[in-house]
Coordinates of C-alpha atoms and ligand atoms in Angstrom, one line a residue:
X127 CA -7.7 19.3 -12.2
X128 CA -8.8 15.8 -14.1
X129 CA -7.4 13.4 -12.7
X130 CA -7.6 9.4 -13.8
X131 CA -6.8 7.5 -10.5
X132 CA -6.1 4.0 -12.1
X133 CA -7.0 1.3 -9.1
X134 CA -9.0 3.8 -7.9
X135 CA -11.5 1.3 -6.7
X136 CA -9.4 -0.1 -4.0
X137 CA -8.6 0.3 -0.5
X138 CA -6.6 3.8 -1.3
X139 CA -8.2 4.2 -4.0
X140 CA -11.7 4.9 -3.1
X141 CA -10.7 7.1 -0.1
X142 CA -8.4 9.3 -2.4
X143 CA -11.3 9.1 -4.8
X144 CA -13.5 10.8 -2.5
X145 CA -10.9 13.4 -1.3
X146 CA -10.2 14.8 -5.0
X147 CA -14.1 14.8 -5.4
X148 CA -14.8 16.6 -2.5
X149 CA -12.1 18.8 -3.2
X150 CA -13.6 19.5 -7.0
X151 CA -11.1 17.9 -9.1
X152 CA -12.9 15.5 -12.2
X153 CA -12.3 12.5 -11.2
X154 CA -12.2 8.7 -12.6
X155 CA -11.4 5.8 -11.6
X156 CA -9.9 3.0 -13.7
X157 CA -9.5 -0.7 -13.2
X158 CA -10.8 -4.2 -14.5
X159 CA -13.8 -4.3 -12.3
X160 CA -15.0 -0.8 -11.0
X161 CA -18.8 -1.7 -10.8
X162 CA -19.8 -1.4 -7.1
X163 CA -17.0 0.5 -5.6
X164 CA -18.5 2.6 -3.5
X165 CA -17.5 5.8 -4.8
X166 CA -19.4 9.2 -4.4
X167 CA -21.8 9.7 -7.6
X168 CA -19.2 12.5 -9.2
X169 CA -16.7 10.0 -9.6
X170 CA -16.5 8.6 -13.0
X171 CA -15.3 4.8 -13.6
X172 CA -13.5 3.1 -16.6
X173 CA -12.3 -0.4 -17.5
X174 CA -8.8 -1.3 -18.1
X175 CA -6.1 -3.7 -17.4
X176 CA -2.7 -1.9 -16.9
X177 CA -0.7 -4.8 -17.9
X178 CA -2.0 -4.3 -21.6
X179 CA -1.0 -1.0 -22.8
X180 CA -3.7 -1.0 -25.7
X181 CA -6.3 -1.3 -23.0
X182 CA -5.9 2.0 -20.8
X183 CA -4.2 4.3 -23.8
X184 CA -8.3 5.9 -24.2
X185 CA -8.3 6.0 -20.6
X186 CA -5.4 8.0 -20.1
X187 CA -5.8 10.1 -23.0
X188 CA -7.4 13.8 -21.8
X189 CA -6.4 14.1 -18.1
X190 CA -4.0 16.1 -16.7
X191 CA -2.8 14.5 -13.9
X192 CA -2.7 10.5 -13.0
X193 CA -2.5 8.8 -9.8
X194 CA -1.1 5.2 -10.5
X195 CA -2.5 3.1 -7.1
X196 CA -2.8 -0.3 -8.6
X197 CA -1.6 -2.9 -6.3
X198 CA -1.5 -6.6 -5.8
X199 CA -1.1 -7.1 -2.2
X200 CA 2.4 -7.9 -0.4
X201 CA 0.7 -9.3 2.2
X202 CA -0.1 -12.9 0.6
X203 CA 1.3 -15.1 -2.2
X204 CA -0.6 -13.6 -5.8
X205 CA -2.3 -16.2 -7.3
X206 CA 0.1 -16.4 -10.5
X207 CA 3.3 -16.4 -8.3
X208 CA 6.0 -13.3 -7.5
X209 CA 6.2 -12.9 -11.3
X210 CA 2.5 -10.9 -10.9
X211 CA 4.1 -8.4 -8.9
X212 CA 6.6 -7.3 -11.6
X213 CA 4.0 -7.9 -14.2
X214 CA 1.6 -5.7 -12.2
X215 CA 3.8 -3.4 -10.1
X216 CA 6.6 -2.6 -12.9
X217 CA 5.1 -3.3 -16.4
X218 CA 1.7 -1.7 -15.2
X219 CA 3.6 1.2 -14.5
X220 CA 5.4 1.5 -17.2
X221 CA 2.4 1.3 -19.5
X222 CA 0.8 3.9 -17.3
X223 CA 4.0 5.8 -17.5
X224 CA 3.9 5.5 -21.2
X225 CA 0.0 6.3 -21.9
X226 CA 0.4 9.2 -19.9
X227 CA 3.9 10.4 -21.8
X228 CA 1.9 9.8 -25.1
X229 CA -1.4 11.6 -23.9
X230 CA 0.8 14.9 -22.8
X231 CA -0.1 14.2 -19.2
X232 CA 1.9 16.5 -16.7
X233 CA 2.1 14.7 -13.8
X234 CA 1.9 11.1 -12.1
X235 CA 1.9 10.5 -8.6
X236 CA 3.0 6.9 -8.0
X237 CA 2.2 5.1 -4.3
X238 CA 5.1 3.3 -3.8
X239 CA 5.8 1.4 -0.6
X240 CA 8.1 1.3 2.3
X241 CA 11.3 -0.2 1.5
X242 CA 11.1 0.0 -2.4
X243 CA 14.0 -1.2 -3.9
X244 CA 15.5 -2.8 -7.0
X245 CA 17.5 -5.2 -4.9
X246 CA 15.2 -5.6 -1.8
X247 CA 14.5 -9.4 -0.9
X248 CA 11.0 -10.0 -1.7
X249 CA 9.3 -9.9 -5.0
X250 CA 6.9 -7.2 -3.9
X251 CA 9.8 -4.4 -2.4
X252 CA 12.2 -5.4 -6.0
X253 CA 9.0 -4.9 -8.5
X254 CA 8.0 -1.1 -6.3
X255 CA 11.5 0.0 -6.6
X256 CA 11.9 -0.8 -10.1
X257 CA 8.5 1.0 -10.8
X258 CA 10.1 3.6 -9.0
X259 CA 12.9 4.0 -11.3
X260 CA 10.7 4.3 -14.5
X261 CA 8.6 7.0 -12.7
X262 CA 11.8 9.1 -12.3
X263 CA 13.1 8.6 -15.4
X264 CA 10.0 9.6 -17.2
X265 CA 9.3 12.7 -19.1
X266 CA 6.4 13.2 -16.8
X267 CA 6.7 15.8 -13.3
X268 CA 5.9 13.4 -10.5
X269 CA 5.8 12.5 -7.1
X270 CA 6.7 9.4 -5.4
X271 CA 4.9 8.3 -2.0
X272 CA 6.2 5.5 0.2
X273 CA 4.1 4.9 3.0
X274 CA 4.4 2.2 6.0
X275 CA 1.4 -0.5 6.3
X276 CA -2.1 1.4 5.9
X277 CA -5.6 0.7 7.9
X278 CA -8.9 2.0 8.1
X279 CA -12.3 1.4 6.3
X280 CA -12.1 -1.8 3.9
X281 CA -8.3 -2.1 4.6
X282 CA -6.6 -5.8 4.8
X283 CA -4.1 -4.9 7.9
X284 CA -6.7 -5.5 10.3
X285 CA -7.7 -8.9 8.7
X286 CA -4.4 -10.2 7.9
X287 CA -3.1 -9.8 11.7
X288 CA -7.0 -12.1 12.4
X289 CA -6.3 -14.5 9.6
X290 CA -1.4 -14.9 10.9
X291 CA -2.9 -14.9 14.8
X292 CA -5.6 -16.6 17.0
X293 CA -7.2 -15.3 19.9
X294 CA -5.8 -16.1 23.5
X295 CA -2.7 -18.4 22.7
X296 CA -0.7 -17.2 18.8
X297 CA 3.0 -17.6 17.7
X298 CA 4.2 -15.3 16.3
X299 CA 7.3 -15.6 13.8
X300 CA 10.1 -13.9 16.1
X301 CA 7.6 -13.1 18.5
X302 CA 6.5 -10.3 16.4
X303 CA 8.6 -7.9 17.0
X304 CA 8.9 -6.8 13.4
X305 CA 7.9 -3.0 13.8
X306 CA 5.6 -1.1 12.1
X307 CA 4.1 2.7 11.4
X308 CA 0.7 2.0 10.7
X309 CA -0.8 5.5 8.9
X310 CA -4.8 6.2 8.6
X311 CA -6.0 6.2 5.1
X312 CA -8.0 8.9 5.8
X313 CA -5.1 11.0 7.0
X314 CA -2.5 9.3 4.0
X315 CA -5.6 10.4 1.4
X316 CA -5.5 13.9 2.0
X317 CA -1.7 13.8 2.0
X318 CA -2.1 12.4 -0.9
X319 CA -4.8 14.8 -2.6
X320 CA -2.2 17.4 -1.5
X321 CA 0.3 15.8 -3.8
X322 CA -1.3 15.6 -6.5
X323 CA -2.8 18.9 -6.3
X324 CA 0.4 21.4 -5.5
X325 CA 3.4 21.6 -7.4
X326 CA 5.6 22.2 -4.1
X327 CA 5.6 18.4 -4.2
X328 CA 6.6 17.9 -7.5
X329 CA 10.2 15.6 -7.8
X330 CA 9.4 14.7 -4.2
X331 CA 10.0 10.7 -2.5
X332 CA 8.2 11.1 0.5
X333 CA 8.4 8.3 3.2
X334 CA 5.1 8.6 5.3
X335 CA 4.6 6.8 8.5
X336 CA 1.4 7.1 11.6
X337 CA 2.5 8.6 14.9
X338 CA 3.1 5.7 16.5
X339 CA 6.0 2.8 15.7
X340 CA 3.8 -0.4 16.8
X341 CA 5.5 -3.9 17.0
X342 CA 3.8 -6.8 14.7
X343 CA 2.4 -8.1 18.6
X344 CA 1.6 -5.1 19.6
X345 CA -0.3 -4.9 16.8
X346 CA -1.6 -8.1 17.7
X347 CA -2.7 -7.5 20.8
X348 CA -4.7 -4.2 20.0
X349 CA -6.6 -5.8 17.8
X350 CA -7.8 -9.1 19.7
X351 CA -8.6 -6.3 22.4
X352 CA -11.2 -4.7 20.3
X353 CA -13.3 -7.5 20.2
X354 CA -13.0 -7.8 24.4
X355 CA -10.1 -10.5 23.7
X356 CA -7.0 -10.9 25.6
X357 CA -4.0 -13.0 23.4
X358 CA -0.7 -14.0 24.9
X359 CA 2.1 -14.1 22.0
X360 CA 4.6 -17.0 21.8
X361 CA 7.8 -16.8 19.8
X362 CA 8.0 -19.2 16.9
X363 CA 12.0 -19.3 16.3
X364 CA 12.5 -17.0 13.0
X365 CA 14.5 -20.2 11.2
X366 CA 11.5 -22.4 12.1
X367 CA 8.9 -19.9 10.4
X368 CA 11.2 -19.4 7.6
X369 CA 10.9 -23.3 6.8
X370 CA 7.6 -23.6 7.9
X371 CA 6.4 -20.3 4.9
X372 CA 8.9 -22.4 2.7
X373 CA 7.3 -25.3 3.1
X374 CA 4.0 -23.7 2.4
X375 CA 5.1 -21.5 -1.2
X376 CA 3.8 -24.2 -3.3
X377 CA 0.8 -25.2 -1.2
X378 CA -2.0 -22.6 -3.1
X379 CA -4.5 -22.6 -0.2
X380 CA -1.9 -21.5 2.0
X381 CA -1.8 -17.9 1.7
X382 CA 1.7 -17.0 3.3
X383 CA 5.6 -18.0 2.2
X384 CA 8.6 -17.5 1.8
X385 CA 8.3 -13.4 0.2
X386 CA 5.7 -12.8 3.5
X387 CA 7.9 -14.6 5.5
X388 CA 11.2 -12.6 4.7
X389 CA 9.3 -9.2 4.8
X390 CA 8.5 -9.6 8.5
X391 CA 12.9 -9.8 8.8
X392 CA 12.4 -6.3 8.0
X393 CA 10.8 -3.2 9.7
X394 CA 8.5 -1.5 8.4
X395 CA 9.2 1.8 10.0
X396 CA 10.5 6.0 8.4
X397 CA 14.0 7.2 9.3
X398 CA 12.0 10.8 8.8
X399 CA 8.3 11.2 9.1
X400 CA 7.6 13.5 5.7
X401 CA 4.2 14.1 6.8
X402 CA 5.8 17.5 8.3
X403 CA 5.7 18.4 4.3
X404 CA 1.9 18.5 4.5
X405 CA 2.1 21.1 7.5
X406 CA 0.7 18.2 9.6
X407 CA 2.8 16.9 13.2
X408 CA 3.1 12.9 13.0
X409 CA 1.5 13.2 16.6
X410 CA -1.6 15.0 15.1
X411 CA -2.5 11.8 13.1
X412 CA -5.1 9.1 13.7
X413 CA -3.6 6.2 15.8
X414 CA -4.3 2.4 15.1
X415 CA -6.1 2.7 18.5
X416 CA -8.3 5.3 18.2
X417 CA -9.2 3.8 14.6
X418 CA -10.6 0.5 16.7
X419 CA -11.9 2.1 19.7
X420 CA -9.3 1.1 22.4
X421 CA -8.0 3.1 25.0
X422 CA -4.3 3.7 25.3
Ligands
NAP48 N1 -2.7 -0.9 1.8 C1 -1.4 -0.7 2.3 O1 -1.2 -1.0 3.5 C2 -0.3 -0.1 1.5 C3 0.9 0.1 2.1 C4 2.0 0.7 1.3 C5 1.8 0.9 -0.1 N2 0.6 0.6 -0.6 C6 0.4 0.9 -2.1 O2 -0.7 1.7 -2.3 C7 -1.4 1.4 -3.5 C8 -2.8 1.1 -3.3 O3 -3.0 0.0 -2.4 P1 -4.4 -0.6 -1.9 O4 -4.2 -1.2 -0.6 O5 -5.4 0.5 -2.1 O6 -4.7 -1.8 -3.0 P2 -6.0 -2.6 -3.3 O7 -7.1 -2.3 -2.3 O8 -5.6 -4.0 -3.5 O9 -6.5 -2.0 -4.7 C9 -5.9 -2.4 -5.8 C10 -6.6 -1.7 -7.0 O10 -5.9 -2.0 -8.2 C11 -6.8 -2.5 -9.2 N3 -6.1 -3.4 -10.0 C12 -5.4 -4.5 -9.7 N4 -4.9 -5.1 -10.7 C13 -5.1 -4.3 -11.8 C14 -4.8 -4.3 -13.2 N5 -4.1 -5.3 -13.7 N6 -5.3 -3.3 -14.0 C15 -6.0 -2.3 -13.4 N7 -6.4 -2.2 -12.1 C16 -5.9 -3.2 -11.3 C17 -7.9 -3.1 -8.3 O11 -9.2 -3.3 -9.0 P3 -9.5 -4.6 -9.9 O12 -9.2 -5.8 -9.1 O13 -11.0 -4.4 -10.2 O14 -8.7 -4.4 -11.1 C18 -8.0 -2.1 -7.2 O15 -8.8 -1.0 -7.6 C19 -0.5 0.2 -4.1 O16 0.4 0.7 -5.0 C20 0.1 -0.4 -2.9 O17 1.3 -1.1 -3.2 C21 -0.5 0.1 0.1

């Protein structure tokens, strides 16, 4: 298969990369700055900017499968505002979608997230879900994959619990107890390379999740231990963090408000795991503490 993985240089990206490589698909990678990605040698890399349709139509053109990854992060305000995300998230996508229609690509795979939905509350979640819809109503065979919050190698998770906690003493909006199903990337990128690569999946939303549901505290905790570091979590009253994250969405050097505020009202969790349709238990996947070398 030839495959264009467009924000193939990312977190995802690169792992997924690597698992269609090894698995001897062609492979490239497209986004705006791929030099210095880190991806194996057989991986080829292209430049293109998915909110301009001109740009990525010769990068589309000749593959028969894409895997549309790019991604501005829900975890902080985008430098641009909430507008980026449907700039990025929806009219990327539907360039992508369009490219690909026009190039006589069979398939897409689109990563969609957790909670995708054209009338969600935050930017991110409204901008996924309308992504969503342009993917299904496309000409093209495709799969959609929602998974729950992702670590591992070059992930953000890790650092964005560091950069909303301190060591010893935090508050934590709600006393984080916003729940979460953190999933490997190294187990979500073969899931993923399955996808792609078997037409069982086609027309398929999965919702993937890790084997364990983690609180935003526990998460907390975990990761302050794998530096040797106990931390005690405080409740900060929801309605206080809410106008303390509003008070901070205009202030550009703070990096959280009111979007990363109202997505921690919500869990983060699968009704049903569908990693079972990769012939893999839930319980056989990597956990969040294994991944930083704690013990249970
Ligand atoms: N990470 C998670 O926990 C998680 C959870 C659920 C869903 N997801 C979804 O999974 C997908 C991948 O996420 P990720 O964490 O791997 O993201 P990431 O590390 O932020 O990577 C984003 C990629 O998109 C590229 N990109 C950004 N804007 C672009 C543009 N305008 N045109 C072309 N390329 C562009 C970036 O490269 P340049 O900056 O060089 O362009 C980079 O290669 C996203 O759809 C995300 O929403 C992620």
């Amino acid at each position: 298969m030839d495959v264009l993985v467009t924000g193939g240089t990312g977190f995802i990206g690169t792992h997924l990369c690597r698992e269609l490589d090894d698995r001897g698909h062609d492979v490239t990678a497209l986004s705006r700055n791929p030099g210095g990605a880190g991806l194996p040698s057989g991986v080829e890399t292209v430049v293109g900017d998915v909110t301009a349709s001109d740009a990525i139509a010769d990068a589309v053109d000749g593959h028969d499968a894409v895997v549309n990854l790019v991604a501005l992060s829900p975890l902080f305000k985008p430098k641009g505002g909430n507008r980026r995300h449907f700039e990025v998230h929806l009219g990327g996508t539907e360039n992508v979608v369009e490219a690909a229609e026009d190039a006589g690509v069979e398939y897409l795979l689109q990563l969609s997230a957790l909670g995708a939905d054209p009338d969600g509350s935050t930017a991110y979640v409204r901008a996924k879900g309308r992504a969503e819809e342009v993917v299904r109503s496309s000409d093209l065979a495709h799969t959609v994959v929602r998974p729950s919050v992702v670590f591992g190698d070059g992930g953000e998770f890790v650092a964005f619990t560091k950069q909303l906690t301190t060591p010893y003493v935090t508050g934590l909006p709600g006393g984080g107890r916003t729940r979460f199903q953190p999933i490997w990337v190294g187990d979500l990128a073969g899931m993923l390379a399955d996808a792609a690569g078997e037409e069982t999946h086609w027309g398929e939303t999965y919702e993937l999740g890790g084997p364990e549901v983690l609180t935003l505290g526990d998460v907390t905790r975990l990761v302050y231990r794998a530096e040797g570091r106990s931390v005690r979590v405080l409740p900060v009253p929801m309605p206080l963090a809410g106008l303390g994250m509003r008070l901070a969405d205009p202030l550009p050097f703070v990096p959280f408000g009111t979007d990363q505020y109202r997505s921690l009202k919500f869990d983060n969790t699968v009704a049903d795991n569908d990693v079972s349709a990769f012939g893999v238990e839930a319980s056989e996947l990597t956990t969040l503490a294994a991944y930083l070398g704690v013990n249970d």
